[in-house]
Amino acid sequence: MTAQIIAVAVFVVMFALIVSEKIERQWVSLGCGLLMLIVVFGICMHDAEAVGEILNYKVFVNRGFWYENSATGNASSGINWSTIVFIYGMMIMVEGMGASGFFRWLCLRIAKAVKYRAVPILITFMVISFVLAMFIDSITVILFLASVTVELAGLLGFSPIPVILAEVFCSNLGGAATMCGDPPNIIIGTSLGYTFADFIRNTGMLAVISLIFTVVYFYLCFRKELAEGTNTEGLKEYPEPVSAIKERGRFAISCIIFASAVILLVTHAITGLTVASIGVMIAVATLLTSGKEAVKFIKKAIIKRCPFLSVFLL
């Protein structure tokens, strides 16, 4: 009974600290998780075997963690390392893409294609936010898109708030559309044996339908505000997409790695590669081609991009 009371108390304290925002939430969740292992399972229950099951470290030597011959589930108790390994790998890839200027280039290319008009920018940025979030964490997508949106808003004279708000909605929809878009989807897919195609056929179709309604809604709500707020008088030239590319070689490599990641994820049910394997391969490819910046990418991916992953330790 004592163990149950302490476990509930730790759980309540954790959420109270997270809501208060006095301590960064990753440290709160990590600290409470460690407290749960030591006090509840160690001191109160004297159950070392339960600690091992929760940490789930044996999964790394399990062949099914890296390669599966069929779409059978990889369900296990404790920490879902498949999700953590995959997202860390993808975040390292994202750091490489950001450093090469890929995201800024893509946004400026789209803006140039619609002739730097505010309303078309709203619609196209919503769609690209949806598409990118299908393969990259939605929060990361917004971080990159929002920075370019603010830049274009300052250049063209419209308010960036409606566009960023619309991008947030669409990135959440894109994340829900695929197996690798959001952590909960990865957990469901790896635990129950669902493939990328399974998610596309089910949640993907619903997400696309929702995207259509969302685009129409934001267009009707903000088209007049954006059109009237745009002021390009005295503006002689627009930023060229090529200006976003820092090094052509690195940019090309980033595009190849991202395309490879998409192909591997779409075909993982055929190849048998798990999301953990794909995450590791993408991360290794990025680090091997990034030279001296490899350590910086690892630090950014772990500390800045993925602090929320510590919640999986509970």
XYZ file of C-alpha atoms in Angstrom:
314
model
C 0.000 0.000 0.000
C 2.880 2.350 0.824
C 4.357 1.920 -2.649
C 1.040 2.815 -4.312
C 0.628 5.944 -2.185
C 4.155 7.148 -2.919
C 3.716 6.423 -6.644
C 0.521 8.497 -6.783
C 2.178 11.293 -4.783
C 5.159 11.416 -7.169
C 2.772 11.440 -10.131
C 0.748 14.360 -8.712
C 3.864 16.337 -7.756
C 5.294 15.847 -11.231
C 2.274 17.366 -12.954
C 2.076 20.183 -10.403
C 5.699 21.110 -11.153
C 5.112 20.870 -14.903
C 2.059 23.147 -14.701
C 3.908 25.654 -12.498
C 6.735 25.857 -15.080
C 9.229 26.778 -12.358
C 11.509 23.928 -13.446
C 12.004 22.801 -17.038
C 9.647 19.908 -17.653
C 12.269 17.488 -18.970
C 14.140 17.692 -15.678
C 10.899 17.314 -13.739
C 9.905 14.163 -15.594
C 13.407 12.694 -15.455
C 13.726 13.434 -11.744
C 10.312 11.985 -10.917
C 11.023 8.930 -13.042
C 14.290 8.340 -11.209
C 12.525 8.865 -7.877
C 9.910 6.299 -8.874
C 12.572 3.722 -9.703
C 14.593 4.242 -6.540
C 11.887 4.797 -3.921
C 8.881 2.842 -5.208
C 10.498 -0.124 -6.942
C 13.804 -0.145 -5.067
C 13.161 0.779 -1.440
C 9.454 -0.028 -1.070
C 9.025 -3.052 -3.328
C 12.606 -4.414 -3.423
C 11.901 -5.493 -6.999
C 15.040 -5.229 -9.131
C 13.391 -7.256 -11.880
C 10.648 -4.638 -12.274
C 13.304 -1.923 -12.633
C 14.908 -3.907 -15.444
C 11.547 -4.307 -17.190
C 10.857 -0.588 -16.966
C 14.295 0.428 -18.267
C 13.825 -2.196 -21.012
C 17.532 -2.101 -21.891
C 17.550 -5.695 -23.158
C 15.518 -4.639 -26.176
C 18.670 -3.331 -27.906
C 20.016 -6.867 -28.338
C 16.679 -8.101 -29.629
C 16.761 -8.710 -33.387
C 13.140 -7.587 -33.684
C 14.113 -4.133 -32.403
C 16.194 -3.526 -35.526
C 14.652 -5.790 -38.132
C 11.288 -7.523 -38.468
C 10.385 -10.120 -41.064
C 6.691 -9.295 -40.796
C 4.422 -6.570 -39.517
C 4.096 -8.186 -36.112
C 4.117 -5.861 -33.164
C 7.156 -5.146 -31.054
C 5.147 -4.624 -27.896
C 7.064 -4.454 -24.650
C 6.641 -2.950 -21.242
C 8.752 -0.068 -19.999
C 10.466 2.604 -22.033
C 9.621 2.580 -25.733
C 13.165 2.910 -27.042
C 12.042 2.600 -30.675
C 10.276 5.943 -30.428
C 13.164 7.662 -28.661
C 15.857 6.338 -31.014
C 13.843 7.219 -34.101
C 13.012 10.776 -33.037
C 16.576 11.499 -31.932
C 17.810 10.240 -35.285
C 15.339 12.384 -37.189
C 16.173 15.447 -35.097
C 19.851 15.055 -35.940
C 18.835 14.919 -39.605
C 16.716 18.057 -39.131
C 19.677 19.907 -37.618
C 21.696 19.074 -40.715
C 18.890 20.236 -42.977
C 18.501 23.486 -41.057
C 22.224 24.196 -41.162
C 22.249 23.707 -44.927
C 19.426 26.227 -45.360
C 16.909 23.671 -46.640
C 13.845 24.962 -44.788
C 14.435 28.626 -45.582
C 15.126 27.742 -49.221
C 11.907 25.736 -49.442
C 9.801 28.535 -47.947
C 11.336 31.211 -50.170
C 10.916 28.980 -53.223
C 7.220 28.594 -52.455
C 6.831 32.314 -51.731
C 8.486 33.169 -55.045
C 6.246 30.693 -56.881
C 3.154 32.546 -55.622
C 4.804 35.911 -56.417
C 5.143 36.925 -52.762
C 1.406 37.488 -52.273
C 0.197 37.158 -48.691
C -2.975 35.090 -49.222
C -1.327 32.458 -51.472
C 1.559 32.329 -48.971
C -0.968 31.526 -46.249
C -2.431 28.619 -48.238
C 0.844 27.172 -49.515
C 2.575 27.430 -46.142
C -0.340 25.567 -44.553
C 0.066 22.759 -47.066
C 3.857 22.560 -46.717
C 3.480 22.570 -42.934
C 1.175 19.565 -43.249
C 3.504 17.696 -45.612
C 6.702 18.277 -43.606
C 4.998 17.283 -40.335
C 4.147 13.916 -41.875
C 7.827 12.986 -41.556
C 9.314 15.503 -39.110
C 8.177 16.395 -35.606
C 5.493 19.100 -35.843
C 7.140 21.375 -33.256
C 10.369 21.405 -35.252
C 8.476 22.162 -38.452
C 6.837 25.192 -36.837
C 10.157 26.471 -35.475
C 11.600 26.667 -38.977
C 8.461 27.810 -40.804
C 7.625 30.493 -38.252
C 11.052 32.127 -38.610
C 10.653 32.424 -42.385
C 7.027 33.544 -41.999
C 8.095 36.392 -39.709
C 10.795 37.375 -42.196
C 8.333 37.495 -45.105
C 5.736 39.290 -42.983
C 8.219 42.013 -42.129
C 9.208 42.301 -45.780
C 5.670 42.392 -47.198
C 4.024 44.262 -44.341
C 1.362 41.756 -43.229
C 0.798 40.295 -39.759
C 2.522 36.900 -39.314
C 0.151 35.784 -36.530
C -2.667 34.366 -38.737
C -0.170 32.484 -40.910
C 1.745 30.994 -37.978
C -1.529 30.026 -36.283
C -2.661 28.266 -39.448
C 0.717 26.502 -39.748
C 0.340 25.166 -36.200
C -3.051 23.634 -36.987
C -1.794 22.045 -40.196
C 1.412 20.697 -38.673
C -0.655 18.930 -36.007
C -2.817 17.404 -38.731
C 0.241 16.309 -40.686
C 1.741 14.726 -37.589
C -1.431 12.719 -37.022
C -1.488 11.500 -40.624
C 1.456 9.085 -40.519
C 3.167 6.592 -38.256
C 6.259 8.768 -37.844
C 4.569 12.168 -37.576
C 4.027 12.196 -33.805
C 5.457 10.167 -30.888
C 2.059 8.623 -29.952
C 1.709 7.296 -33.505
C 5.170 5.731 -33.344
C 4.325 4.066 -30.042
C 1.066 2.694 -31.442
C 2.730 1.512 -34.645
C 5.698 -0.206 -32.992
C 3.569 -1.787 -30.250
C 0.708 -3.064 -32.376
C 2.532 -3.772 -35.617
C 0.889 -1.116 -37.771
C 2.814 0.052 -40.819
C 3.235 3.426 -42.485
C 0.643 2.409 -45.084
C -1.850 1.457 -42.368
C -1.718 4.957 -40.928
C -1.972 6.590 -44.349
C -5.091 4.568 -45.200
C -6.806 5.423 -41.932
C -5.630 8.511 -40.051
C -4.006 9.882 -43.211
C -7.279 10.126 -45.118
C -9.019 11.805 -42.189
C -6.114 14.240 -41.834
C -6.302 15.213 -45.534
C -10.054 15.832 -45.280
C -9.472 17.912 -42.140
C -6.721 19.828 -43.940
C -9.126 20.874 -46.692
C -11.631 22.229 -44.188
C -8.850 23.936 -42.224
C -7.435 25.663 -45.289
C -10.888 26.899 -46.302
C -11.596 28.117 -42.778
C -8.379 30.133 -42.410
C -8.723 31.487 -45.937
C -12.219 32.800 -45.219
C -11.163 34.218 -41.850
C -7.963 36.028 -42.812
C -7.963 36.662 -46.563
C -9.124 40.268 -46.210
C -6.816 41.039 -43.291
C -3.781 39.690 -45.131
C -4.650 41.300 -48.442
C -5.273 44.713 -46.887
C -2.247 44.492 -44.612
C 0.217 43.745 -47.383
C 2.278 46.719 -48.428
C 5.001 46.272 -51.029
C 5.333 49.889 -52.088
C 8.949 50.908 -52.414
C 10.097 47.301 -52.334
C 12.428 46.876 -55.275
C 13.515 43.262 -54.847
C 12.505 40.107 -53.035
C 14.855 37.612 -51.377
C 15.989 34.936 -53.793
C 15.631 31.289 -52.647
C 19.239 30.587 -53.654
C 20.383 33.058 -50.976
C 19.245 30.566 -48.320
C 21.695 27.896 -49.496
C 24.899 28.199 -47.498
C 26.856 25.413 -49.183
C 25.570 23.703 -52.297
C 27.271 20.413 -51.484
C 25.798 20.213 -47.979
C 22.412 21.294 -49.297
C 22.392 18.513 -51.880
C 23.419 15.949 -49.268
C 20.643 17.102 -46.923
C 18.072 16.706 -49.687
C 19.337 13.199 -50.470
C 19.269 12.145 -46.810
C 15.740 13.509 -46.324
C 14.517 11.787 -49.486
C 16.142 8.546 -48.304
C 14.401 8.863 -44.942
C 11.011 9.288 -46.623
C 11.615 6.283 -48.900
C 12.754 4.079 -46.018
C 9.738 5.029 -43.917
C 7.256 4.429 -46.718
C 8.769 1.043 -47.579
C 9.661 -0.195 -44.089
C 6.926 -2.849 -44.189
C 8.578 -4.269 -47.324
C 12.220 -3.974 -46.252
C 11.583 -5.108 -42.676
C 13.578 -2.213 -41.236
C 12.125 -0.864 -37.998
C 11.803 2.838 -37.232
C 14.709 2.485 -34.782
C 16.959 1.194 -37.582
C 15.858 3.984 -39.895
C 16.492 6.613 -37.226
C 19.996 5.327 -36.576
C 20.872 5.124 -40.288
C 19.638 8.646 -40.976
C 21.502 10.038 -37.965
C 24.746 8.269 -38.903
C 24.493 9.478 -42.503
C 23.977 13.056 -41.301
C 26.842 12.952 -38.819
C 29.273 11.364 -41.277
C 28.598 14.088 -43.839
C 28.523 17.028 -41.410
C 32.227 17.037 -40.549
C 33.185 19.213 -37.576
C 29.576 20.177 -36.851
C 28.571 16.614 -35.921
C 28.960 17.216 -32.171
C 26.950 20.442 -32.399
C 24.118 18.641 -34.179
C 23.993 15.970 -31.482
C 23.879 18.555 -28.693
C 21.143 20.577 -30.387
C 19.051 17.518 -31.187
C 19.176 16.209 -27.616
C 19.076 19.419 -25.580
C 17.059 21.866 -27.679
C 14.871 19.833 -30.023
C 13.913 16.778 -27.969
C 13.638 17.705 -24.276
C 10.059 16.398 -24.238
C 11.284 12.846 -24.905
C 12.183 12.478 -21.249
C 8.493 11.899 -20.509
C 8.879 8.429 -22.019
C 10.981 7.484 -19.007
C 7.893 7.509 -16.761
